[in-house]
Coordinates of N, CA and C in Angstrom, one line a residue:
X500 N 1.0 -1.2 -0.2 CA 0.0 0.0 -0.1 C 0.9 1.2 0.1
X501 N 2.6 1.3 0.7 CA 2.7 2.3 0.6 C 3.6 2.9 -0.3
X502 N 3.5 1.3 -1.4 CA 4.2 1.5 -2.7 C 3.6 2.9 -3.7
X503 N 2.1 2.0 -3.4 CA 0.9 2.7 -4.5 C 0.7 4.0 -4.0
X504 N 0.7 4.4 -2.7 CA 0.4 5.4 -2.6 C 2.0 6.5 -2.9
X505 N 3.5 6.2 -2.6 CA 4.3 6.5 -3.0 C 4.0 7.4 -4.8
X506 N 3.6 5.9 -5.6 CA 3.4 5.8 -6.6 C 2.6 7.3 -7.1
X507 N 1.4 7.1 -6.6 CA 0.3 8.0 -6.6 C 0.7 9.8 -6.4
X508 N 1.7 9.8 -5.5 CA 1.9 11.1 -5.1 C 2.9 11.7 -6.3
X509 N 3.7 10.6 -6.7 CA 4.4 11.1 -7.9 C 3.9 11.5 -9.1
X510 N 2.7 10.6 -9.4 CA 1.8 10.7 -10.7 C 1.1 12.3 -10.4
X511 N 0.9 12.6 -9.4 CA 0.0 13.9 -8.7 C 0.8 14.9 -9.1
X512 N 2.3 14.5 -8.3 CA 3.3 16.0 -8.6 C 3.4 16.1 -10.1
X513 N 3.5 15.0 -10.7 CA 4.0 15.6 -12.3 C 3.0 16.1 -13.0
X514 N 1.6 15.6 -12.7 CA 0.4 16.3 -13.0 C 0.5 18.2 -13.0
X515 N 0.7 18.1 -11.3 CA 0.7 19.5 -10.5 C 1.8 20.5 -11.5
X516 N 3.0 19.7 -11.8 CA 4.2 20.4 -12.3 C 4.2 20.4 -13.9
X517 N 3.0 20.0 -14.5 CA 3.3 20.1 -16.1 C 2.9 21.3 -16.8
X518 N 3.7 21.3 -18.0 CA 3.5 22.7 -18.6 C 2.0 22.7 -19.1
X519 N 1.4 24.0 -18.9 CA -0.3 24.1 -19.3 C 0.1 23.8 -20.9
X520 N -1.0 23.2 -21.7 CA -1.4 23.2 -23.1 C -1.6 24.6 -23.7
X521 N -1.5 24.4 -25.1 CA -2.1 25.8 -25.6 C -3.3 25.7 -25.5
X522 N -4.1 25.1 -25.5 CA -5.6 25.5 -25.2 C -5.9 26.0 -24.1
X523 N -4.9 25.9 -23.1 CA -5.3 26.2 -21.9 C -4.7 27.7 -21.6
X524 N -3.7 27.9 -22.3 CA -3.1 29.4 -22.4 C -4.3 30.3 -23.1
X525 N -4.7 29.5 -24.4 CA -5.8 30.3 -24.9 C -6.7 30.8 -23.9
X526 N -7.4 29.8 -23.3 CA -8.7 29.5 -22.4 C -8.3 31.0 -21.3
X527 N -7.2 30.9 -21.1 CA -6.8 31.9 -20.3 C -6.9 33.5 -20.5
X528 N -6.3 33.5 -21.7 CA -6.2 34.7 -22.8 C -7.4 35.3 -23.4
X529 N -8.5 34.5 -23.5 CA -10.2 34.3 -23.8 C -10.9 35.3 -22.6
X530 N -10.3 34.7 -21.7 CA -11.2 35.1 -20.6 C -10.9 36.5 -19.9
X531 N -9.6 36.8 -20.5 CA -9.4 38.3 -20.4 C -8.2 38.4 -19.5
X532 N -7.9 37.4 -18.9 CA -6.2 37.0 -18.2 C -4.9 37.2 -19.0
X533 N -5.0 38.4 -19.5 CA -3.9 38.5 -20.6 C -2.7 37.7 -20.7
X534 N -2.3 38.1 -19.2 CA -0.9 38.2 -18.9 C -0.7 36.7 -18.5
X535 N -1.5 36.3 -17.6 CA -1.9 34.7 -17.2 C -1.5 33.9 -18.8
X536 N -2.6 34.5 -19.8 CA -2.4 33.5 -20.6 C -1.0 33.9 -21.5
X537 N -0.3 34.8 -21.4 CA 1.1 34.8 -22.3 C 1.7 34.2 -21.4
X538 N 2.0 34.2 -19.9 CA 2.9 33.3 -19.3 C 2.5 31.8 -19.8
X539 N 1.4 31.4 -19.7 CA 0.9 29.9 -19.4 C 1.5 29.4 -21.1
X540 N 0.9 30.5 -22.2 CA 1.4 30.1 -23.6 C 3.3 29.6 -23.6
X541 N 4.2 30.9 -22.9 CA 5.5 30.9 -22.9 C 5.9 29.6 -22.2
X542 N 4.8 29.1 -21.4 CA 5.5 27.4 -20.6 C 5.5 26.7 -21.7
X543 N 4.3 26.8 -22.2 CA 3.6 25.7 -22.6 C 4.9 25.5 -24.2
X544 N 5.1 26.5 -24.9 CA 6.1 26.4 -26.3 C 7.7 26.2 -25.5
X545 N 8.1 26.7 -24.2 CA 9.6 26.1 -24.1 C 9.4 25.0 -23.3
X546 N 8.4 24.4 -22.9 CA 8.2 23.0 -22.7 C 7.8 21.9 -23.8
X547 N 7.6 22.2 -25.2 CA 7.8 22.2 -26.5 C 8.1 22.5 -27.4
X548 N 9.8 22.9 -27.4 CA 10.4 23.9 -28.5 C 10.0 23.1 -29.7
X549 N 10.0 21.9 -30.2 CA 9.8 21.3 -31.4 C 8.4 21.9 -32.2
X550 N 7.6 22.7 -31.3 CA 6.4 23.1 -32.3 C 6.9 24.5 -32.5
X551 N 7.9 25.1 -31.9 CA 8.3 26.5 -32.0 C 8.1 27.1 -33.8
X552 N 8.9 26.2 -34.4 CA 8.9 26.7 -36.3 C 7.4 26.4 -36.3
X553 N 6.7 25.9 -36.5 CA 5.4 25.3 -37.0 C 4.1 25.8 -36.3
X554 N 4.2 26.3 -35.0 CA 3.1 26.9 -34.2 C 2.2 27.8 -34.9
X555 N 3.0 29.0 -35.9 CA 2.0 30.1 -36.3 C 1.1 29.5 -37.7
X556 N 1.7 28.1 -38.1 CA 0.9 27.4 -39.1 C -0.2 26.9 -38.5
X557 N 0.0 26.2 -37.4 CA -1.0 25.1 -36.6 C -1.9 26.0 -36.5
X558 N -1.5 27.1 -36.2 CA -2.9 27.9 -35.0 C -2.8 29.7 -35.9
X559 N -2.7 29.7 -36.9 CA -3.0 30.9 -37.8 C -3.7 32.0 -37.5
X560 N -4.5 31.9 -36.4 CA -5.1 33.1 -35.7 C -5.1 33.4 -34.5
X561 N -3.5 32.5 -33.9 CA -3.2 32.7 -32.8 C -3.3 34.1 -32.1
X562 N -3.5 34.3 -30.9 CA -3.2 36.0 -30.2 C -2.2 36.0 -29.7
X563 N -1.1 35.1 -29.6 CA 0.2 34.9 -29.5 C 1.3 35.1 -30.5
X564 N 1.1 35.8 -31.2 CA 2.1 36.2 -32.6 C 3.3 36.6 -32.0
X565 N 3.2 37.5 -30.9 CA 4.5 38.3 -30.4 C 5.3 37.5 -29.6
X566 N 4.4 36.4 -29.0 CA 5.5 35.6 -28.2 C 6.1 34.4 -29.1
X567 N 5.9 34.4 -30.3 CA 6.3 33.4 -30.5 C 7.3 34.0 -31.7
X568 N 6.8 35.5 -31.9 CA 8.4 36.4 -32.8 C 9.4 36.5 -31.9
X569 N 9.0 36.2 -30.5 CA 10.0 36.4 -29.5 C 10.7 35.5 -29.4
X570 N 10.2 34.3 -29.0 CA 10.7 33.0 -29.1 C 11.7 32.6 -30.0
X571 N 11.4 32.9 -31.1 CA 12.0 32.6 -32.2 C 13.2 33.1 -32.6
X572 N 13.1 34.4 -32.5 CA 14.5 35.2 -32.4 C 15.1 35.0 -31.2
X573 N 14.9 34.6 -30.2 CA 15.8 34.5 -28.9 C 16.3 32.9 -29.3
X574 N 15.2 32.0 -29.7 CA 16.0 30.7 -29.9 C 17.1 30.7 -31.0
X575 N 17.6 31.8 -32.2 CA 18.8 31.7 -32.8 C 19.8 31.9 -31.8
X576 N 19.3 33.1 -31.1 CA 20.7 33.5 -29.8 C 21.1 32.4 -29.2
X577 N 20.4 31.4 -28.6 CA 20.5 30.6 -28.0 C 21.0 29.2 -28.6
X578 N 20.8 29.1 -30.1 CA 21.6 28.0 -30.5 C 22.9 28.7 -30.9
X579 N 23.6 29.7 -30.7 CA 25.0 30.2 -30.6 C 25.0 30.7 -31.9
X580 N 23.8 31.4 -33.0 CA 24.3 32.1 -33.9 C 24.2 33.6 -33.6
X581 N 25.3 34.0 -33.5 CA 25.3 35.9 -32.7 C 24.9 36.6 -34.0
X582 N 25.3 36.5 -34.8 CA 25.0 37.4 -35.9 C 23.5 37.1 -36.4
X583 N 22.9 35.7 -36.7 CA 21.7 35.7 -37.0 C 20.9 36.5 -35.7
X584 N 21.1 35.6 -34.3 CA 20.4 36.4 -33.6 C 20.5 37.8 -33.1
X585 N 21.4 38.6 -33.6 CA 21.4 40.0 -33.3 C 20.6 40.8 -34.3
X586 N 20.5 39.7 -35.8 CA 19.7 40.3 -36.9 C 17.9 40.3 -36.2
X587 N 17.7 39.2 -36.0 CA 16.5 38.6 -35.6 C 15.6 39.4 -34.4
X588 N 16.6 39.5 -33.4 CA 16.1 40.2 -32.1 C 15.9 42.0 -32.7
X589 N 16.8 42.3 -33.1 CA 16.6 43.8 -33.8 C 15.8 44.1 -34.6
X590 N 15.2 42.8 -35.6 CA 13.8 43.0 -36.0 C 12.6 43.0 -35.5
X591 N 13.0 42.0 -34.0 CA 11.9 42.1 -33.1 C 11.3 43.3 -32.5
X592 N 12.3 44.2 -32.0 CA 12.6 45.5 -31.1 C 12.0 46.3 -32.3
X593 N 12.2 46.2 -33.4 CA 12.0 47.2 -34.6 C 10.3 47.2 -34.8
X594 N 9.8 45.8 -34.9 CA 8.1 45.8 -35.0 C 7.6 45.4 -34.1
X595 N 8.2 45.4 -32.5 CA 7.2 45.6 -31.5 C 8.0 46.2 -30.5
X596 N 7.8 47.4 -30.8 CA 8.1 48.6 -30.0 C 7.7 48.7 -28.6
X597 N 6.3 48.1 -28.6 CA 5.8 48.5 -26.9 C 5.6 46.8 -26.4
X598 N 6.7 46.2 -26.7 CA 6.2 44.6 -26.4 C 6.7 44.6 -24.8
X599 N 6.1 43.7 -23.8 CA 6.7 43.7 -23.1 C 8.1 42.8 -22.9
X600 N 8.2 42.1 -23.9 CA 9.3 41.1 -24.3 C 10.9 42.1 -24.9
X601 N 10.2 43.7 -24.9 CA 11.2 44.5 -25.8 C 12.9 44.7 -25.0
X602 N 12.7 44.7 -23.6 CA 13.9 44.8 -22.8 C 14.9 43.4 -23.2
X603 N 13.7 42.1 -23.0 CA 14.8 41.3 -22.7 C 15.4 40.9 -24.1
X604 N 14.7 41.4 -25.3 CA 15.4 41.0 -26.6 C 16.3 42.3 -27.1
X605 N 16.1 43.5 -26.4 CA 17.4 44.1 -26.3 C 18.5 43.5 -25.5
X606 N 18.5 42.8 -24.5 CA 19.1 42.3 -23.9 C 20.0 41.1 -24.3
X607 N 19.1 40.2 -25.1 CA 19.5 39.2 -25.7 C 20.4 39.8 -26.6
X608 N 20.2 40.7 -27.5 CA 20.5 41.3 -28.8 C 22.0 41.9 -28.2
X609 N 22.2 42.7 -27.0 CA 23.4 43.0 -26.5 C 24.6 41.9 -26.4
X610 N 23.8 40.6 -26.0 CA 25.0 39.4 -25.4 C 25.3 38.8 -26.9
X611 N 24.7 39.2 -27.9 CA 25.2 38.5 -29.1 C 26.4 38.9 -29.5
X612 N 26.7 40.5 -29.1 CA 28.0 41.1 -29.7 C 28.9 40.8 -28.5
X613 N 28.2 40.5 -27.3 CA 29.5 39.9 -26.6 C 30.1 38.8 -27.1
X614 N 29.0 37.9 -27.0 CA 29.3 36.6 -27.6 C 30.3 36.5 -28.9
X615 N 30.2 37.5 -29.5 CA 30.9 37.6 -31.2 C 32.1 38.0 -30.4
X616 N 32.6 38.7 -29.2 CA 33.5 39.5 -29.1 C 33.8 40.9 -29.7
X617 N 32.6 41.3 -30.1 CA 32.3 42.7 -30.7 C 32.1 43.5 -29.6
X618 N 33.5 44.2 -29.5 CA 33.2 45.2 -28.2 C 32.4 46.1 -28.6
X619 N 33.1 47.3 -29.8 CA 32.1 48.4 -30.1 C 30.4 48.0 -30.3
X620 N 30.5 46.7 -31.0 CA 28.8 46.7 -31.1 C 28.3 46.5 -29.4
X621 N 28.9 45.8 -28.7 CA 28.6 45.4 -27.4 C 28.3 47.0 -26.7
X622 N 29.2 47.7 -26.7 CA 29.2 48.9 -26.0 C 27.7 49.8 -26.7
X623 N 27.7 49.9 -27.4 CA 26.5 50.8 -28.2 C 25.2 50.1 -28.1
X624 N 24.9 48.7 -27.7 CA 24.1 47.7 -26.9 C 24.0 48.1 -25.6
X625 N 24.7 48.1 -25.2 CA 24.5 48.6 -23.5 C 24.3 49.9 -23.3
X626 N 24.5 51.0 -24.3 CA 24.2 52.3 -24.1 C 23.0 52.4 -24.4
X627 N 22.4 51.8 -25.3 CA 20.9 51.7 -25.7 C 20.2 51.3 -24.6
X628 N 20.6 50.0 -24.0 CA 19.6 49.5 -23.0 C 19.5 50.4 -21.9
X629 N 20.8 51.1 -21.7 CA 20.8 51.9 -20.6 C 19.9 53.0 -20.9
X630 N 19.8 53.6 -21.5 CA 19.2 54.8 -22.3 C 17.4 54.3 -22.1
X631 N 17.1 53.3 -22.6 CA 15.7 52.7 -22.6 C 15.3 52.5 -21.0
X632 N 16.5 51.5 -20.4 CA 16.1 51.0 -18.9 C 17.1 51.6 -18.1
X633 N 16.5 52.7 -17.5 CA 18.3 53.2 -16.8 C 18.8 52.3 -15.4
X634 N 17.2 52.2 -14.9 CA 17.4 51.3 -13.9 C 17.1 50.0 -13.7
X635 N 17.4 49.4 -14.7 CA 17.6 48.1 -15.0 C 18.8 47.5 -14.0
X636 N 18.3 46.2 -13.2 CA 19.3 45.1 -12.4 C 20.3 44.5 -13.6
X637 N 19.9 44.2 -14.5 CA 20.9 43.6 -15.5 C 21.8 44.6 -16.1
X638 N 21.8 46.0 -15.9 CA 22.9 46.9 -16.5 C 24.3 46.5 -15.9
X639 N 24.0 46.0 -14.6 CA 25.3 45.6 -13.9 C 25.8 44.4 -14.5
X640 N 25.2 43.3 -14.7 CA 25.9 42.4 -15.6 C 26.5 42.5 -16.6
X641 N 25.3 43.6 -17.6 CA 25.9 44.0 -18.5 C 27.3 44.5 -18.6
X642 N 27.3 45.6 -17.7 CA 28.6 46.4 -17.6 C 29.5 45.4 -16.9
X643 N 29.7 44.1 -16.4 CA 30.5 43.5 -15.8 C 30.8 42.7 -17.2
X644 N 29.9 42.2 -18.1 CA 30.7 41.3 -19.2 C 31.7 42.6 -20.1
X645 N 31.2 43.9 -20.1 CA 31.9 44.7 -21.1 C 33.2 44.7 -20.2
X646 N 33.3 44.6 -19.4 CA 34.9 45.4 -18.6 C 35.4 43.8 -18.8
X647 N 34.6 42.3 -19.1 CA 35.9 41.6 -19.4 C 35.8 41.3 -20.8
X648 N 35.3 41.9 -21.6 CA 36.0 41.7 -23.2 C 37.5 42.1 -23.4
X649 N 37.9 43.0 -23.4 CA 39.2 43.4 -23.1 C 40.4 42.3 -22.8
X650 N 39.8 42.0 -21.5 CA 40.5 39.8 -20.9 C 40.4 39.2 -22.2
X651 N 39.2 39.2 -22.7 CA 38.9 38.2 -23.9 C 39.6 38.4 -24.6
X652 N 40.0 39.2 -25.3 CA 40.2 39.7 -26.3 C 41.8 39.8 -26.5
X653 N 42.2 39.7 -25.0 CA 43.9 39.6 -25.0 C 44.4 41.0 -24.9
X654 N 43.9 41.9 -24.2 CA 44.4 43.2 -24.3 C 44.2 43.6 -22.8
X655 N 45.3 43.2 -21.8 CA 45.3 42.9 -20.8 C 45.2 44.6 -19.8
X656 N 46.0 45.4 -20.6 CA 45.8 46.8 -20.2 C 44.7 47.3 -20.0
X657 N 43.8 47.3 -21.1 CA 42.5 47.8 -21.3 C 42.2 47.2 -20.0
X658 N 41.8 45.8 -20.0 CA 41.4 45.0 -18.7 C 41.1 45.4 -17.7
X659 N 42.5 45.9 -17.4 CA 42.8 46.1 -15.7 C 42.2 47.6 -15.8
X660 N 42.1 48.5 -16.7 CA 41.2 50.0 -16.5 C 39.8 49.7 -16.2
X661 N 39.4 48.9 -17.4 CA 38.2 48.4 -17.3 C 37.2 47.8 -16.1
X662 N 38.1 46.5 -15.4 CA 37.8 46.1 -14.5 C 37.6 47.0 -13.3
X663 N 38.6 47.5 -13.1 CA 39.0 48.5 -11.5 C 37.6 49.2 -12.6
X664 N 37.5 49.8 -12.9 CA 36.1 50.8 -13.0 C 35.0 50.2 -12.7
X665 N 34.8 48.7 -13.4 CA 33.8 48.1 -12.6 C 33.5 48.0 -11.3
X666 N 34.6 47.4 -10.4 CA 34.8 47.3 -9.2 C 34.4 48.7 -8.8
X667 N 34.8 49.7 -9.2 CA 35.0 51.1 -8.3 C 33.1 51.6 -8.2
X668 N 32.8 51.0 -9.5 CA 31.2 51.4 -9.6 C 30.2 50.5 -8.8
X669 N 30.9 49.3 -8.5 CA 30.1 48.4 -8.4 C 30.6 47.8 -6.9
X670 N 31.0 48.3 -5.8 CA 31.7 47.5 -5.0 C 31.2 46.5 -4.4
X671 N 29.9 46.4 -4.2 CA 28.9 44.9 -3.6 C 28.7 43.9 -4.8
X672 N 29.1 44.2 -6.1 CA 28.9 43.6 -7.1 C 28.8 42.2 -6.6
X673 N 27.9 41.0 -7.0 CA 28.1 40.1 -7.0 C 29.5 39.0 -7.9
X674 N 29.4 40.2 -9.0 CA 30.5 39.7 -9.9 C 32.2 40.2 -9.4
X675 N 32.0 40.7 -8.4 CA 33.1 41.3 -7.7 C 34.6 40.5 -7.8
X676 N 34.3 39.2 -6.8 CA 35.0 37.8 -7.1 C 35.7 37.8 -8.4
X677 N 35.0 37.8 -9.4 CA 35.5 37.3 -10.8 C 36.2 38.7 -11.3
X678 N 35.4 39.6 -11.3 CA 36.3 40.9 -11.5 C 37.5 40.8 -11.0
X679 N 37.9 40.7 -9.5 CA 39.2 40.9 -9.2 C 40.3 40.1 -9.4
X680 N 39.2 38.5 -9.9 CA 40.3 37.6 -10.0 C 41.0 37.6 -11.5
X681 N 40.3 38.6 -12.5 CA 40.7 38.8 -13.8 C 41.7 39.7 -13.9
X682 N 41.3 41.1 -13.0 CA 42.6 42.0 -12.6 C 43.8 41.3 -12.3
X683 N 43.5 40.1 -11.4 CA 45.2 39.6 -10.8 C 45.5 38.7 -12.1
X684 N 44.9 38.4 -12.8 CA 45.1 37.6 -14.2 C 45.8 38.5 -15.1
X685 N 45.2 39.7 -15.3 CA 45.6 40.7 -16.1 C 47.1 41.0 -15.9
X686 N 47.1 41.7 -14.3 CA 48.4 42.0 -13.9 C 49.5 40.9 -14.7
X687 N 49.2 40.0 -14.0 CA 50.2 38.5 -14.0 C 50.5 38.5 -15.7
X688 N 49.3 38.8 -16.7 CA 49.9 38.8 -18.0 C 50.9 39.8 -18.6
X689 N 50.7 40.6 -17.9 CA 51.4 41.9 -18.0 C 52.9 42.1 -17.2
X690 N 53.3 40.9 -16.6 CA 54.0 40.6 -16.2 C 54.5 41.3 -14.8
X691 N 53.6 42.3 -14.1 CA 53.5 42.5 -12.9 C 53.4 41.8 -11.6
X692 N 54.7 40.7 -11.5 CA 54.5 39.8 -10.4 C 53.9 40.6 -9.2
X693 N 54.8 41.4 -8.5 CA 54.2 41.8 -7.0 C 52.7 42.4 -7.2
X694 N 52.0 43.1 -8.1 CA 51.0 43.7 -8.2 C 49.9 42.6 -8.2
X695 N 50.2 41.1 -8.9 CA 49.6 40.0 -9.0 C 49.4 39.8 -7.7
X696 N 50.6 39.4 -7.0 CA 50.6 39.1 -5.5 C 49.6 39.8 -4.5
X697 N 49.8 41.0 -4.9 CA 49.1 41.8 -3.7 C 47.8 41.5 -4.3
X698 N 47.4 41.2 -5.5 CA 46.2 41.2 -5.5 C 45.6 39.9 -5.1
X699 N 46.1 39.2 -5.6 CA 45.8 37.7 -5.0 C 45.3 37.7 -3.3
X700 N 46.3 38.1 -3.0 CA 46.3 38.4 -1.3 C 45.1 39.2 -0.8
X701 N 44.8 40.4 -2.0 CA 43.7 40.9 -1.1 C 42.1 40.3 -1.5
X702 N 42.4 39.3 -2.7 CA 41.1 38.4 -2.8 C 40.9 37.3 -2.0
X703 N 41.9 37.0 -1.3 CA 41.8 36.1 -0.3 C 41.2 36.5 1.2
X704 N 41.4 37.8 1.4 CA 41.2 38.6 2.5 C 39.6 39.0 2.2
X705 N 39.1 39.2 0.9 CA 37.8 39.7 0.5 C 36.6 38.4 0.5
X706 N 37.5 37.4 -0.2 CA 36.6 35.8 -0.5 C 37.4 35.0 0.4
X707 N 37.4 34.7 1.9 CA 38.3 33.7 2.1 C 37.8 32.4 1.9
X708 N 37.1 32.1 1.4 CA 36.9 30.8 0.8 C 36.7 30.4 -0.8

């Protein structure tokens, strides 16, 4: 009996956590629960990514066209196609200027430039993001990524300046340990042994674990 009870509980848990169906999302939307419907649709499509390419054809009158367009653009980025992802995400931003997904599309668009080691393109994208969303918490992460780009590109002198600026601007950042580690590595690459050792010692004092 205990085994049956365990199996039953597992089955009920699986049902409770199952992704919504398209019909469930549509019903919510049709009932005027727009945001709940959008959320349910995104859960549905992310649980069934194989449907993403054809869902617009399956449901030509779908009210979730905006969600489909965003997910399709984001999928190109997540597939590692940085240039294609940038083009698709920018097209989404242009075609859906008032979309609730616009900020995330711009964020992913900036990351395509970071992944492509396009420092100038990344900086331009970040400045546009800051202009549109000056108080967004993702700005800190974007600035950290920008500070690491010179290091990734083999320019340790520039990396030192950028990473130190980041640490000064965000002294309590969750990326602080990573930034200081890269500062130490940059000093090491520049042959500044004493600077490297001092930075390592300071790192150990700040992050003893």
